[in-house]
Short mmCIF file of C-alpha atoms in Angstrom, two decimals:
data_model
loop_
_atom_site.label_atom_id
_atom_site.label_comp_id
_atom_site.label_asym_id
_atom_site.label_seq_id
_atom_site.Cartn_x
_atom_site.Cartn_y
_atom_site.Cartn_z
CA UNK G 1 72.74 47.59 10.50
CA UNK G 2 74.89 50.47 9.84
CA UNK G 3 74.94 52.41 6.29
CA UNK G 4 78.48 53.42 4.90
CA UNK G 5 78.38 57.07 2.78
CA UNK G 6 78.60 55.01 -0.49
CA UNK G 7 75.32 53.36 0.43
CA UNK G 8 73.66 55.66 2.09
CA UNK G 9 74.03 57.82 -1.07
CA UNK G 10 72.51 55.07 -2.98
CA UNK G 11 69.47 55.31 -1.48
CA UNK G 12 66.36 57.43 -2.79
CA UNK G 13 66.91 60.15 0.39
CA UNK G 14 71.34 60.06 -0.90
CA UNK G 15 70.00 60.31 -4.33
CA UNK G 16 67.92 63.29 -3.78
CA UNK G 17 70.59 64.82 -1.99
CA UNK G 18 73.39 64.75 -4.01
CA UNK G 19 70.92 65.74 -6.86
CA UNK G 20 69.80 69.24 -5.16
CA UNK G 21 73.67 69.55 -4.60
CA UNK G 22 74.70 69.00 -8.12
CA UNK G 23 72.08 71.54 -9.41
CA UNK G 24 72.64 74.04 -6.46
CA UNK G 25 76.00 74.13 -7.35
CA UNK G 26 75.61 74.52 -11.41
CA UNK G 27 72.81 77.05 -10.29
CA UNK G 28 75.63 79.27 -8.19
CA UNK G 29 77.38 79.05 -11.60
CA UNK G 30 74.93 80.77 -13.92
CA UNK G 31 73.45 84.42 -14.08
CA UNK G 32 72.12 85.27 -10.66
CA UNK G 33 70.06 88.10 -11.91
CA UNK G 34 68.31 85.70 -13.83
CA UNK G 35 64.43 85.21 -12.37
CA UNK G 36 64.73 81.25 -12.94
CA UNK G 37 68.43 80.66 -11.57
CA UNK G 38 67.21 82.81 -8.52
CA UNK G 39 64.38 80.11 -8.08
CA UNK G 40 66.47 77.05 -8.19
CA UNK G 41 69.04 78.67 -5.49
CA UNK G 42 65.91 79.51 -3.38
CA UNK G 43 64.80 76.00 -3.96
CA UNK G 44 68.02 74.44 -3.23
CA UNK G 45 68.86 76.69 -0.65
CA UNK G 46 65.55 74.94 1.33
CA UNK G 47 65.94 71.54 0.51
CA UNK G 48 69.35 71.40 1.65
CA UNK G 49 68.38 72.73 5.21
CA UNK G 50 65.60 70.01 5.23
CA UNK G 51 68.54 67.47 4.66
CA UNK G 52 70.88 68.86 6.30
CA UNK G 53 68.95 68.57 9.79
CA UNK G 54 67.51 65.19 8.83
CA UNK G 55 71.55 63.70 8.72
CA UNK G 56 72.40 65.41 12.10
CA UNK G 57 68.96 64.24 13.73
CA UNK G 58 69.62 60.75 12.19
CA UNK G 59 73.32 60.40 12.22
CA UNK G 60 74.59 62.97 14.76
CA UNK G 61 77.09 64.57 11.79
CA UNK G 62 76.26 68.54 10.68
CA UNK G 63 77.40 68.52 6.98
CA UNK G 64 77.92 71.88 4.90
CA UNK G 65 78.08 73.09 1.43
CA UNK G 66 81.67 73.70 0.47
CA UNK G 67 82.54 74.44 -2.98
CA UNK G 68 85.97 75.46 -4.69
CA UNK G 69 87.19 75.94 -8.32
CA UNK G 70 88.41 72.10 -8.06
CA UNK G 71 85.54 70.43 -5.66
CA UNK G 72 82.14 70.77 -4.18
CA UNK G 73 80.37 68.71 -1.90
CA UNK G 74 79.11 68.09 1.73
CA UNK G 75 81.59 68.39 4.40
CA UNK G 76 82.12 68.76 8.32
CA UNK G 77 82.93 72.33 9.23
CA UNK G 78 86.78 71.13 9.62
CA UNK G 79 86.83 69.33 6.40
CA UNK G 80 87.44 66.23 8.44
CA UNK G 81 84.34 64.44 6.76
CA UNK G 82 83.30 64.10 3.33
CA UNK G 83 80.02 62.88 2.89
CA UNK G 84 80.06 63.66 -0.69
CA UNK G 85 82.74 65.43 -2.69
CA UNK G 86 82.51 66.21 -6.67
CA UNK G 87 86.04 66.66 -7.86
CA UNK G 88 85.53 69.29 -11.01
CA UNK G 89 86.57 68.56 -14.67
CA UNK G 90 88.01 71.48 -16.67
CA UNK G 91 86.15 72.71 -19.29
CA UNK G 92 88.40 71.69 -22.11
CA UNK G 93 88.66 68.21 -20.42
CA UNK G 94 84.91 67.63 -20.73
CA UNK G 95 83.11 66.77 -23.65
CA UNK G 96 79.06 68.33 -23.19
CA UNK G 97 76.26 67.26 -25.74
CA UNK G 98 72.70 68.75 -25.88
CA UNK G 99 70.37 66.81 -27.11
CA UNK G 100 66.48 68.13 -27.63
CA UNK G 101 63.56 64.94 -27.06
CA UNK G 102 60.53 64.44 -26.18
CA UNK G 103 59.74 62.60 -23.02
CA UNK G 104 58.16 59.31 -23.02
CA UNK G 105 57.12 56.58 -20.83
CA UNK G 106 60.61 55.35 -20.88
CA UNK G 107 61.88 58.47 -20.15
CA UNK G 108 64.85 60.28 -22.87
CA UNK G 109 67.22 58.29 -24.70
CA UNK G 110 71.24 59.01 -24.50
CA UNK G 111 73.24 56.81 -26.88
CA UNK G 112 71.17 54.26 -26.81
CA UNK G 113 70.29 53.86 -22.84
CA UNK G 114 67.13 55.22 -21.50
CA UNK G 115 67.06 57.47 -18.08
CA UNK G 116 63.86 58.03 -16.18
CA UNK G 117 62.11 58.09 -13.33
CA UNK G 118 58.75 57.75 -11.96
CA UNK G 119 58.40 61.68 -11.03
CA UNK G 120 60.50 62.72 -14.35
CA UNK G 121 58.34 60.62 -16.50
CA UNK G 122 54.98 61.83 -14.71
CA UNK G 123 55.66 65.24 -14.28
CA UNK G 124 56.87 65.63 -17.97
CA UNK G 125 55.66 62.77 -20.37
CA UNK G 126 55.31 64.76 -23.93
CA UNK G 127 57.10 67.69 -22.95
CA UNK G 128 60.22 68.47 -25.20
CA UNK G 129 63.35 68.84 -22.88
CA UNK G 130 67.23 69.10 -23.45
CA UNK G 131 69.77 66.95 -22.30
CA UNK G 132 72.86 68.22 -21.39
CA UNK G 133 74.99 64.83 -21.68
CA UNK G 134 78.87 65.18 -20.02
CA UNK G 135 80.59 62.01 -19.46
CA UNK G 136 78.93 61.47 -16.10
CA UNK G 137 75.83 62.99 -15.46
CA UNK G 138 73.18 64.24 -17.66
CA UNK G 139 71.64 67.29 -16.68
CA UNK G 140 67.57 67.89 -18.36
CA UNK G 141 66.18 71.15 -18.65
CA UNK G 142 63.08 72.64 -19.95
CA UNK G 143 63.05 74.61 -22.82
CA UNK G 144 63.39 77.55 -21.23
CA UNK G 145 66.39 76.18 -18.87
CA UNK G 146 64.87 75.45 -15.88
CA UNK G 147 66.59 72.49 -14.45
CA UNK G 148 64.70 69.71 -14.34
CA UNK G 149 66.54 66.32 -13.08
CA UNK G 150 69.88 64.55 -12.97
CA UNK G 151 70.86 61.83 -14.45
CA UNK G 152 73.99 59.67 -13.37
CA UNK G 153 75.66 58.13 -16.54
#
């Protein structure tokens, strides 16, 4: 059986992905001489060459991190090929909420819906995060800002 993008990107190895992709690229956007930031590029930086040679052993396509002041995403060198492309929202388009919770079993609470998972929840059940809520994704950080996960809304 063969696995369109859309599904393929479902999937716990797609979610992962586009998850290091999302928080690569918001890292590339902060303060690089920042000690933390410099961490999550490192971090990113490594995961994505782990996934990046898992697709072309598995699927024959070599993807690569583009990103633009309108898009970012995972594309074949000619831009033939999207495998995932995040068109970007102005600024003054997007409405961003922080919100400052403890973890619980269930995970945070946004508006009424709960977002977890098994690692979020384990790793930081009674630990006070923030949520940065947009009106797609929800972005939690530690205290101190370290990215933590993403959350599709």
């Amino acid at each position: 059986m063969k696995m369109n993008k859309e599904q393929f990107l479902k999937t716990e190895f797609g979610g992962e992905l586009e998850s290091t992709i999302t928080a690569w690229d918001d890292a590339l956007s902060r303060n690089r001489e920042d000690k933390e930031v410099l961490r999550t590029l490192a971090w990113c930086q490594a995961q994505w060459e782990v996934y990046r040679m898992a697709i072309k052993h598995f699927y024959g396509v070599e993807y690569h991190f583009t990103r633009t002041d309108e898009y970012y995403g995972l594309c074949t060198e000619d831009e033939s090929d999207w495998l995932m492309r995040v068109k970007r929202v102005k600024l003054f388009q997007m409405e961003t909420v922080f919100s400052r919770q403890r973890v619980t079993r269930r995970g945070i609470r946004i508006d009424g819906v709960e977002y977890w998972d098994d690692d979020f929840v384990h790793l930081n059940l009674g630990k006070t995060v923030i949520a940065e809520c947009t009106p797609w994704l929800i972005r939690v950080y530690t205290e101190a800002g370290t990215p933590l996960h993403i959350f599709r809304r």
